[in-house]
Amino acid sequence: MIVAIDGPAGAGKSTVARAVAARLGFAFLDTGALYRCAVLYGLQRGLPPEDVVEEMDVRLGERILLDGEDATSAIRESHISRLTPAAAARPELRHALTVKQRGLLAHGNWVAEGRDIGTVVVPHAEVKVFLTASVEARARRRAAESDEDVEAVRLALVERDRLDSIREHGPLHAAVDAIEIDTTHIGLEEAIDAVIALVPEAYTQAPALFAVSPEGTAPPRKRRRRSAQNPARR
Ligand code: DC
């Protein structure tokens, strides 16, 4: 069972997707974090992000571990936030990460959050949501979280929406069969309930039966080889 939640920055995707995953006992996939990890990992190795995707071992949970190192704060630093939109527009990176995301989503039950989950990555997802809100509402929420000026945040969001929507590969738009939930005038709790209401009852009645633990993203073959060469890394 896959619940795909796409939408623009600041609509509440992260909060809603995380809460829905916790309530259902599903694993949570923050695909923005994968894009950020690829950019950071590429920078650390002096390589284009698409060239490091296959080997990078990302563990997604409370903390984000990149090759065993805690990268939770590093991937949110401002230079990574600045570099990621342009990297995410590159077809090579989108392709590499689409393969990685499909690998993860192939097993178990997931709530996956991003921009093109329901349109490109897993168009067969059983539940597809497009979570949106007016740019003013999104700017107010983001500014409240970060103490930044609302107007500056609004202008930055307008530019991010533009870049995310006009890119040729994986542009941001709702899947034709996605249910749109507009959070401009509703609280995030209401949005969470609205998403849960779309999930078949069998999954909401006995969440523990469907729980899975998130796995690392490196192919097992590579992890085994590295451990064999260097048992100290185990
Ligand atoms: O959601 P976020 O701010 O962490 O995303 C970081 C960047 O990655 C943002 O520019 C949008 C892009 N992104 C994307 O293009 N496709 C996704 N599935 C997730 C994020």
PDB file of C-alpha atoms and ligand atoms in Angstrom:
ATOM      1  CA  MET A   1       0.000   0.000   0.000  1.00  0.00           C
ATOM      2  CA  ILE A   2       1.458   3.350  -1.025  1.00  0.00           C
ATOM      3  CA  VAL A   3       0.042   6.719  -0.018  1.00  0.00           C
ATOM      4  CA  ALA A   4       1.645   9.335  -2.306  1.00  0.00           C
ATOM      5  CA  ILE A   5       1.549  12.945  -1.133  1.00  0.00           C
ATOM      6  CA  ASP A   6       2.783  15.541  -3.619  1.00  0.00           C
ATOM      7  CA  GLY A   7       2.542  19.303  -3.559  1.00  0.00           C
ATOM      8  CA  PRO A   8       4.413  22.591  -3.416  1.00  0.00           C
ATOM      9  CA  ALA A   9       6.802  23.688  -0.673  1.00  0.00           C
ATOM     10  CA  GLY A  10       5.115  24.854   2.510  1.00  0.00           C
ATOM     11  CA  ALA A  11       1.727  23.163   2.002  1.00  0.00           C
ATOM     12  CA  GLY A  12       2.334  20.990   5.077  1.00  0.00           C
ATOM     13  CA  LYS A  13       3.359  17.821   3.212  1.00  0.00           C
ATOM     14  CA  SER A  14       6.063  16.801   5.682  1.00  0.00           C
ATOM     15  CA  THR A  15       3.924  17.260   8.775  1.00  0.00           C
ATOM     16  CA  VAL A  16       0.897  15.573   7.229  1.00  0.00           C
ATOM     17  CA  ALA A  17       2.834  12.686   5.637  1.00  0.00           C
ATOM     18  CA  ARG A  18       4.816  11.983   8.819  1.00  0.00           C
ATOM     19  CA  ALA A  19       1.666  11.996  10.964  1.00  0.00           C
ATOM     20  CA  VAL A  20      -0.263   9.766   8.549  1.00  0.00           C
ATOM     21  CA  ALA A  21       2.653   7.286   8.470  1.00  0.00           C
ATOM     22  CA  ALA A  22       2.852   7.261  12.284  1.00  0.00           C
ATOM     23  CA  ARG A  23      -0.901   6.700  12.672  1.00  0.00           C
ATOM     24  CA  LEU A  24      -0.982   3.867  10.141  1.00  0.00           C
ATOM     25  CA  GLY A  25       2.313   2.299  11.216  1.00  0.00           C
ATOM     26  CA  PHE A  26       3.622   2.748   7.655  1.00  0.00           C
ATOM     27  CA  ALA A  27       7.208   3.667   6.746  1.00  0.00           C
ATOM     28  CA  PHE A  28       7.718   7.303   5.734  1.00  0.00           C
ATOM     29  CA  LEU A  29       9.698   8.350   2.661  1.00  0.00           C
ATOM     30  CA  ASP A  30      10.810  11.981   2.529  1.00  0.00           C
ATOM     31  CA  THR A  31      11.991  12.168  -1.084  1.00  0.00           C
ATOM     32  CA  GLY A  32      13.191  15.782  -0.695  1.00  0.00           C
ATOM     33  CA  ALA A  33      15.692  14.413   1.843  1.00  0.00           C
ATOM     34  CA  LEU A  34      16.951  11.944  -0.787  1.00  0.00           C
ATOM     35  CA  TYR A  35      17.532  14.796  -3.263  1.00  0.00           C
ATOM     36  CA  ARG A  36      19.326  16.776  -0.569  1.00  0.00           C
ATOM     37  CA  CYS A  37      21.458  13.754   0.414  1.00  0.00           C
ATOM     38  CA  ALA A  38      22.542  13.176  -3.192  1.00  0.00           C
ATOM     39  CA  VAL A  39      23.641  16.819  -3.483  1.00  0.00           C
ATOM     40  CA  LEU A  40      25.559  16.725  -0.186  1.00  0.00           C
ATOM     41  CA  TYR A  41      27.175  13.361  -0.912  1.00  0.00           C
ATOM     42  CA  GLY A  42      28.181  14.496  -4.417  1.00  0.00           C
ATOM     43  CA  LEU A  43      29.733  17.696  -3.028  1.00  0.00           C
ATOM     44  CA  GLN A  44      31.696  15.699  -0.443  1.00  0.00           C
ATOM     45  CA  ARG A  45      33.117  13.502  -3.203  1.00  0.00           C
ATOM     46  CA  GLY A  46      33.555  16.163  -5.898  1.00  0.00           C
ATOM     47  CA  LEU A  47      31.163  14.267  -8.192  1.00  0.00           C
ATOM     48  CA  PRO A  48      27.818  15.111  -9.827  1.00  0.00           C
ATOM     49  CA  PRO A  49      24.979  13.952  -7.535  1.00  0.00           C
ATOM     50  CA  GLU A  50      23.622  11.444 -10.071  1.00  0.00           C
ATOM     51  CA  ASP A  51      26.973   9.609 -10.026  1.00  0.00           C
ATOM     52  CA  VAL A  52      26.783   8.892  -6.286  1.00  0.00           C
ATOM     53  CA  VAL A  53      23.140   7.826  -5.977  1.00  0.00           C
ATOM     54  CA  GLU A  54      23.720   4.119  -6.493  1.00  0.00           C
ATOM     55  CA  GLU A  55      26.430   3.817  -3.858  1.00  0.00           C
ATOM     56  CA  MET A  56      25.023   6.205  -1.241  1.00  0.00           C
ATOM     57  CA  ASP A  57      23.511   4.416   1.728  1.00  0.00           C
ATOM     58  CA  VAL A  58      20.741   6.576   3.186  1.00  0.00           C
ATOM     59  CA  ARG A  59      18.815   5.557   6.293  1.00  0.00           C
ATOM     60  CA  LEU A  60      15.644   7.520   6.764  1.00  0.00           C
ATOM     61  CA  GLY A  61      14.106   7.792  10.194  1.00  0.00           C
ATOM     62  CA  GLU A  62      14.043  10.281  13.067  1.00  0.00           C
ATOM     63  CA  ARG A  63      17.631  11.072  12.014  1.00  0.00           C
ATOM     64  CA  ILE A  64      18.949  10.819   8.460  1.00  0.00           C
ATOM     65  CA  LEU A  65      22.091   8.715   8.210  1.00  0.00           C
ATOM     66  CA  LEU A  66      24.290   9.040   5.149  1.00  0.00           C
ATOM     67  CA  ASP A  67      26.820   6.219   5.050  1.00  0.00           C
ATOM     68  CA  GLY A  68      26.307   5.882   8.784  1.00  0.00           C
ATOM     69  CA  GLU A  69      26.960   9.605   9.502  1.00  0.00           C
ATOM     70  CA  ASP A  70      24.177  11.786  10.886  1.00  0.00           C
ATOM     71  CA  ALA A  71      23.328  14.201   8.044  1.00  0.00           C
ATOM     72  CA  THR A  72      20.005  15.488   9.456  1.00  0.00           C
ATOM     73  CA  SER A  73      21.192  19.088   9.877  1.00  0.00           C
ATOM     74  CA  ALA A  74      23.775  19.127   7.079  1.00  0.00           C
ATOM     75  CA  ILE A  75      21.172  18.439   4.351  1.00  0.00           C
ATOM     76  CA  ARG A  76      19.071  21.431   5.557  1.00  0.00           C
ATOM     77  CA  GLU A  77      21.948  23.923   5.474  1.00  0.00           C
ATOM     78  CA  SER A  78      21.297  26.911   3.239  1.00  0.00           C
ATOM     79  CA  HIS A  79      23.882  26.067   0.560  1.00  0.00           C
ATOM     80  CA  ILE A  80      22.308  22.591   0.124  1.00  0.00           C
ATOM     81  CA  SER A  81      18.822  24.175  -0.061  1.00  0.00           C
ATOM     82  CA  ARG A  82      20.140  26.564  -2.720  1.00  0.00           C
ATOM     83  CA  LEU A  83      21.842  23.875  -4.825  1.00  0.00           C
ATOM     84  CA  THR A  84      19.131  21.193  -4.656  1.00  0.00           C
ATOM     85  CA  PRO A  85      16.427  22.758  -6.913  1.00  0.00           C
ATOM     86  CA  ALA A  86      18.835  23.024  -9.873  1.00  0.00           C
ATOM     87  CA  ALA A  87      20.176  19.510  -9.236  1.00  0.00           C
ATOM     88  CA  ALA A  88      16.594  18.191  -8.998  1.00  0.00           C
ATOM     89  CA  ALA A  89      15.880  19.605 -12.473  1.00  0.00           C
ATOM     90  CA  ARG A  90      18.596  17.400 -14.020  1.00  0.00           C
ATOM     91  CA  PRO A  91      17.078  14.366 -15.772  1.00  0.00           C
ATOM     92  CA  GLU A  92      20.090  12.210 -14.821  1.00  0.00           C
ATOM     93  CA  LEU A  93      19.544  12.815 -11.104  1.00  0.00           C
ATOM     94  CA  ARG A  94      15.763  12.416 -11.335  1.00  0.00           C
ATOM     95  CA  HIS A  95      16.195   9.126 -13.160  1.00  0.00           C
ATOM     96  CA  ALA A  96      18.742   7.773 -10.648  1.00  0.00           C
ATOM     97  CA  LEU A  97      16.584   8.766  -7.680  1.00  0.00           C
ATOM     98  CA  THR A  98      13.399   7.484  -9.298  1.00  0.00           C
ATOM     99  CA  VAL A  99      15.051   4.051  -9.552  1.00  0.00           C
ATOM    100  CA  LYS A 100      16.128   4.291  -5.904  1.00  0.00           C
ATOM    101  CA  GLN A 101      12.669   5.366  -4.730  1.00  0.00           C
ATOM    102  CA  ARG A 102      10.943   2.582  -6.694  1.00  0.00           C
ATOM    103  CA  GLY A 103      13.300   0.053  -5.084  1.00  0.00           C
ATOM    104  CA  LEU A 104      12.335   1.238  -1.628  1.00  0.00           C
ATOM    105  CA  LEU A 105       8.625   1.470  -2.365  1.00  0.00           C
ATOM    106  CA  ALA A 106       8.478  -2.019  -3.873  1.00  0.00           C
ATOM    107  CA  HIS A 107       8.090  -3.686  -0.464  1.00  0.00           C
ATOM    108  CA  GLY A 108       5.911  -2.875   2.509  1.00  0.00           C
ATOM    109  CA  ASN A 109       3.542  -0.011   3.206  1.00  0.00           C
ATOM    110  CA  TRP A 110       4.626   3.561   2.720  1.00  0.00           C
ATOM    111  CA  VAL A 111       3.619   7.164   2.935  1.00  0.00           C
ATOM    112  CA  ALA A 112       5.855   8.907   0.386  1.00  0.00           C
ATOM    113  CA  GLU A 113       6.091  12.663   0.142  1.00  0.00           C
ATOM    114  CA  GLY A 114       7.494  14.666  -2.765  1.00  0.00           C
ATOM    115  CA  ARG A 115       6.742  16.411  -6.040  1.00  0.00           C
ATOM    116  CA  ASP A 116       6.323  13.593  -8.564  1.00  0.00           C
ATOM    117  CA  ILE A 117       5.518  10.476  -6.517  1.00  0.00           C
ATOM    118  CA  GLY A 118       1.984  10.052  -7.904  1.00  0.00           C
ATOM    119  CA  THR A 119       2.836  11.254 -11.424  1.00  0.00           C
ATOM    120  CA  VAL A 120       6.210   9.615 -12.170  1.00  0.00           C
ATOM    121  CA  VAL A 121       7.702   7.466  -9.400  1.00  0.00           C
ATOM    122  CA  VAL A 122       4.721   5.249  -8.538  1.00  0.00           C
ATOM    123  CA  PRO A 123       1.710   6.222 -10.672  1.00  0.00           C
ATOM    124  CA  HIS A 124       0.112   2.949  -9.447  1.00  0.00           C
ATOM    125  CA  ALA A 125       0.029   4.230  -5.811  1.00  0.00           C
ATOM    126  CA  GLU A 126      -3.295   3.233  -4.251  1.00  0.00           C
ATOM    127  CA  VAL A 127      -3.853   6.647  -2.629  1.00  0.00           C
ATOM    128  CA  LYS A 128      -2.707   9.866  -4.292  1.00  0.00           C
ATOM    129  CA  VAL A 129      -3.004  13.249  -2.655  1.00  0.00           C
ATOM    130  CA  PHE A 130      -2.019  16.663  -3.950  1.00  0.00           C
ATOM    131  CA  LEU A 131      -1.616  18.851  -0.889  1.00  0.00           C
ATOM    132  CA  THR A 132      -1.686  22.539  -1.632  1.00  0.00           C
ATOM    133  CA  ALA A 133      -2.391  25.965  -0.114  1.00  0.00           C
ATOM    134  CA  SER A 134      -2.278  29.573  -1.261  1.00  0.00           C
ATOM    135  CA  VAL A 135       1.209  31.022  -1.492  1.00  0.00           C
ATOM    136  CA  GLU A 136       0.305  33.519   1.252  1.00  0.00           C
ATOM    137  CA  ALA A 137      -0.735  30.761   3.665  1.00  0.00           C
ATOM    138  CA  ARG A 138       2.379  28.746   2.868  1.00  0.00           C
ATOM    139  CA  ALA A 139       4.596  31.798   3.388  1.00  0.00           C
ATOM    140  CA  ARG A 140       2.951  32.582   6.745  1.00  0.00           C
ATOM    141  CA  ARG A 141       3.550  29.013   7.971  1.00  0.00           C
ATOM    142  CA  ARG A 142       7.150  28.881   6.811  1.00  0.00           C
ATOM    143  CA  ALA A 143       7.915  32.329   8.276  1.00  0.00           C
ATOM    144  CA  ALA A 144       6.422  31.336  11.636  1.00  0.00           C
ATOM    145  CA  GLU A 145       8.671  28.242  11.724  1.00  0.00           C
ATOM    146  CA  SER A 146      11.846  30.109  10.810  1.00  0.00           C
ATOM    147  CA  ASP A 147      11.327  33.653  12.186  1.00  0.00           C
ATOM    148  CA  GLU A 148      11.947  35.036   8.689  1.00  0.00           C
ATOM    149  CA  ASP A 149      10.107  37.936   7.063  1.00  0.00           C
ATOM    150  CA  VAL A 150       6.780  36.751   5.533  1.00  0.00           C
ATOM    151  CA  GLU A 151       7.207  38.755   2.330  1.00  0.00           C
ATOM    152  CA  ALA A 152      10.752  37.451   1.757  1.00  0.00           C
ATOM    153  CA  VAL A 153       9.533  33.871   2.288  1.00  0.00           C
ATOM    154  CA  ARG A 154       6.579  34.500  -0.058  1.00  0.00           C
ATOM    155  CA  LEU A 155       8.868  35.709  -2.848  1.00  0.00           C
ATOM    156  CA  ALA A 156      11.215  32.742  -2.351  1.00  0.00           C
ATOM    157  CA  LEU A 157       8.232  30.329  -2.525  1.00  0.00           C
ATOM    158  CA  VAL A 158       6.923  31.936  -5.730  1.00  0.00           C
ATOM    159  CA  GLU A 159      10.340  31.394  -7.302  1.00  0.00           C
ATOM    160  CA  ARG A 160      10.576  27.792  -6.032  1.00  0.00           C
ATOM    161  CA  ASP A 161       7.083  26.999  -7.333  1.00  0.00           C
ATOM    162  CA  ARG A 162       8.077  28.444 -10.696  1.00  0.00           C
ATOM    163  CA  LEU A 163      11.273  26.375 -10.914  1.00  0.00           C
ATOM    164  CA  ASP A 164       9.554  23.174  -9.694  1.00  0.00           C
ATOM    165  CA  SER A 165       6.640  23.598 -12.151  1.00  0.00           C
ATOM    166  CA  ILE A 166       8.436  24.596 -15.365  1.00  0.00           C
ATOM    167  CA  ARG A 167      11.201  21.995 -15.297  1.00  0.00           C
ATOM    168  CA  GLU A 168      11.055  19.548 -18.155  1.00  0.00           C
ATOM    169  CA  HIS A 169      11.586  16.418 -16.039  1.00  0.00           C
ATOM    170  CA  GLY A 170       9.291  15.527 -13.141  1.00  0.00           C
ATOM    171  CA  PRO A 171       7.557  18.932 -12.985  1.00  0.00           C
ATOM    172  CA  LEU A 172       5.279  19.623 -10.047  1.00  0.00           C
ATOM    173  CA  HIS A 173       1.645  19.027 -10.961  1.00  0.00           C
ATOM    174  CA  ALA A 174      -1.206  16.966  -9.596  1.00  0.00           C
ATOM    175  CA  ALA A 175      -1.775  13.486 -11.032  1.00  0.00           C
ATOM    176  CA  VAL A 176      -5.127  13.374 -12.840  1.00  0.00           C
ATOM    177  CA  ASP A 177      -6.398  10.868 -10.298  1.00  0.00           C
ATOM    178  CA  ALA A 178      -4.993  12.659  -7.218  1.00  0.00           C
ATOM    179  CA  ILE A 179      -7.351  14.030  -4.582  1.00  0.00           C
ATOM    180  CA  GLU A 180      -6.524  17.685  -3.975  1.00  0.00           C
ATOM    181  CA  ILE A 181      -6.536  18.835  -0.360  1.00  0.00           C
ATOM    182  CA  ASP A 182      -6.213  22.594   0.066  1.00  0.00           C
ATOM    183  CA  THR A 183      -4.869  23.509   3.500  1.00  0.00           C
ATOM    184  CA  THR A 184      -5.302  27.287   3.115  1.00  0.00           C
ATOM    185  CA  HIS A 185      -8.300  27.362   5.434  1.00  0.00           C
ATOM    186  CA  ILE A 186      -7.987  24.104   7.347  1.00  0.00           C
ATOM    187  CA  GLY A 187      -5.582  23.024  10.088  1.00  0.00           C
ATOM    188  CA  LEU A 188      -3.025  20.306   9.466  1.00  0.00           C
ATOM    189  CA  GLU A 189      -4.929  17.966  11.850  1.00  0.00           C
ATOM    190  CA  GLU A 190      -7.909  18.203   9.516  1.00  0.00           C
ATOM    191  CA  ALA A 191      -5.658  17.521   6.534  1.00  0.00           C
ATOM    192  CA  ILE A 192      -4.241  14.427   8.299  1.00  0.00           C
ATOM    193  CA  ASP A 193      -7.785  13.137   8.935  1.00  0.00           C
ATOM    194  CA  ALA A 194      -8.707  13.834   5.304  1.00  0.00           C
ATOM    195  CA  VAL A 195      -5.773  11.733   4.044  1.00  0.00           C
ATOM    196  CA  ILE A 196      -6.485   8.888   6.506  1.00  0.00           C
ATOM    197  CA  ALA A 197     -10.098   8.873   5.292  1.00  0.00           C
ATOM    198  CA  LEU A 198      -8.822   7.971   1.801  1.00  0.00           C
ATOM    199  CA  VAL A 199      -6.967   4.868   3.021  1.00  0.00           C
ATOM    200  CA  PRO A 200      -8.923   1.595   2.849  1.00  0.00           C
ATOM    201  CA  GLU A 201     -10.335   0.642   6.232  1.00  0.00           C
ATOM    202  CA  ALA A 202      -8.381  -2.610   6.455  1.00  0.00           C
ATOM    203  CA  TYR A 203      -5.178  -0.585   6.903  1.00  0.00           C
ATOM    204  CA  THR A 204      -6.567   1.926   9.382  1.00  0.00           C
ATOM    205  CA  GLN A 205      -8.188  -0.692  11.627  1.00  0.00           C
ATOM    206  CA  ALA A 206      -5.089  -2.777  12.410  1.00  0.00           C
ATOM    207  CA  PRO A 207      -2.057  -0.605  11.713  1.00  0.00           C
ATOM    208  CA  ALA A 208       0.408  -2.836  13.592  1.00  0.00           C
ATOM    209  CA  LEU A 209      -0.259  -5.715  11.200  1.00  0.00           C
ATOM    210  CA  PHE A 210       1.164  -3.692   8.325  1.00  0.00           C
ATOM    211  CA  ALA A 211       4.131  -2.041  10.040  1.00  0.00           C
ATOM    212  CA  VAL A 212       7.522  -2.228   8.295  1.00  0.00           C
ATOM    213  CA  SER A 213      10.902  -0.875   9.252  1.00  0.00           C
ATOM    214  CA  PRO A 214      12.626   1.469   6.805  1.00  0.00           C
ATOM    215  CA  GLU A 215      15.591  -0.156   5.126  1.00  0.00           C
ATOM    216  CA  GLY A 216      18.886   1.349   4.022  1.00  0.00           C
ATOM    217  CA  THR A 217      19.022   2.332   0.364  1.00  0.00           C
ATOM    218  CA  ALA A 218      22.350   0.885  -0.810  1.00  0.00           C
ATOM    219  CA  PRO A 219      22.083  -2.377  -2.730  1.00  0.00           C
ATOM    220  CA  PRO A 220      22.822  -5.238  -0.269  1.00  0.00           C
ATOM    221  CA  ARG A 221      25.496  -6.633  -2.641  1.00  0.00           C
ATOM    222  CA  LYS A 222      27.586  -3.435  -2.211  1.00  0.00           C
ATOM    223  CA  ARG A 223      27.164  -3.247   1.543  1.00  0.00           C
ATOM    224  CA  ARG A 224      28.313  -6.863   1.885  1.00  0.00           C
ATOM    225  CA  ARG A 225      31.383  -6.322  -0.282  1.00  0.00           C
ATOM    226  CA  ARG A 226      32.460  -3.253   1.673  1.00  0.00           C
ATOM    227  CA  SER A 227      32.031  -5.019   5.016  1.00  0.00           C
ATOM    228  CA  ALA A 228      34.049  -7.981   3.796  1.00  0.00           C
ATOM    229  CA  GLN A 229      36.928  -5.710   2.781  1.00  0.00           C
ATOM    230  CA  ASN A 230      36.779  -3.730   5.964  1.00  0.00           C
ATOM    231  CA  PRO A 231      35.192  -5.705   8.786  1.00  0.00           C
ATOM    232  CA  ALA A 232      35.777  -2.769  11.163  1.00  0.00           C
ATOM    233  CA  ARG A 233      32.919  -0.929   9.432  1.00  0.00           C
ATOM    234  CA  ARG A 234      30.388  -3.508  10.499  1.00  0.00           C
TER     235      ARG A 234
HETATM  236  O1   DC B   1      10.934  19.103  -0.017  1.00  0.00           O
HETATM  237  P1   DC B   1      12.347  19.660   0.046  1.00  0.00           P
HETATM  238  O2   DC B   1      12.410  21.136   0.260  1.00  0.00           O
HETATM  239  O3   DC B   1      13.240  18.919   1.011  1.00  0.00           O
HETATM  240  O4   DC B   1      12.952  19.380  -1.425  1.00  0.00           O
HETATM  241  C1   DC B   1      14.238  19.808  -1.779  1.00  0.00           C
HETATM  242  C2   DC B   1      14.282  20.067  -3.282  1.00  0.00           C
HETATM  243  O5   DC B   1      14.163  18.844  -3.991  1.00  0.00           O
HETATM  244  C3   DC B   1      13.222  21.018  -3.837  1.00  0.00           C
HETATM  245  O6   DC B   1      13.833  21.905  -4.759  1.00  0.00           O
HETATM  246  C4   DC B   1      12.280  20.139  -4.598  1.00  0.00           C
HETATM  247  C5   DC B   1      13.137  18.956  -4.969  1.00  0.00           C
HETATM  248  N1   DC B   1      12.371  17.714  -4.980  1.00  0.00           N
HETATM  249  C6   DC B   1      11.997  17.218  -6.178  1.00  0.00           C
HETATM  250  O7   DC B   1      12.288  17.829  -7.205  1.00  0.00           O
HETATM  251  N2   DC B   1      11.312  16.039  -6.238  1.00  0.00           N
HETATM  252  C7   DC B   1      10.995  15.388  -5.118  1.00  0.00           C
HETATM  253  N3   DC B   1      10.322  14.239  -5.194  1.00  0.00           N
HETATM  254  C8   DC B   1      11.360  15.902  -3.857  1.00  0.00           C
HETATM  255  C9   DC B   1      12.048  17.086  -3.812  1.00  0.00           C
END
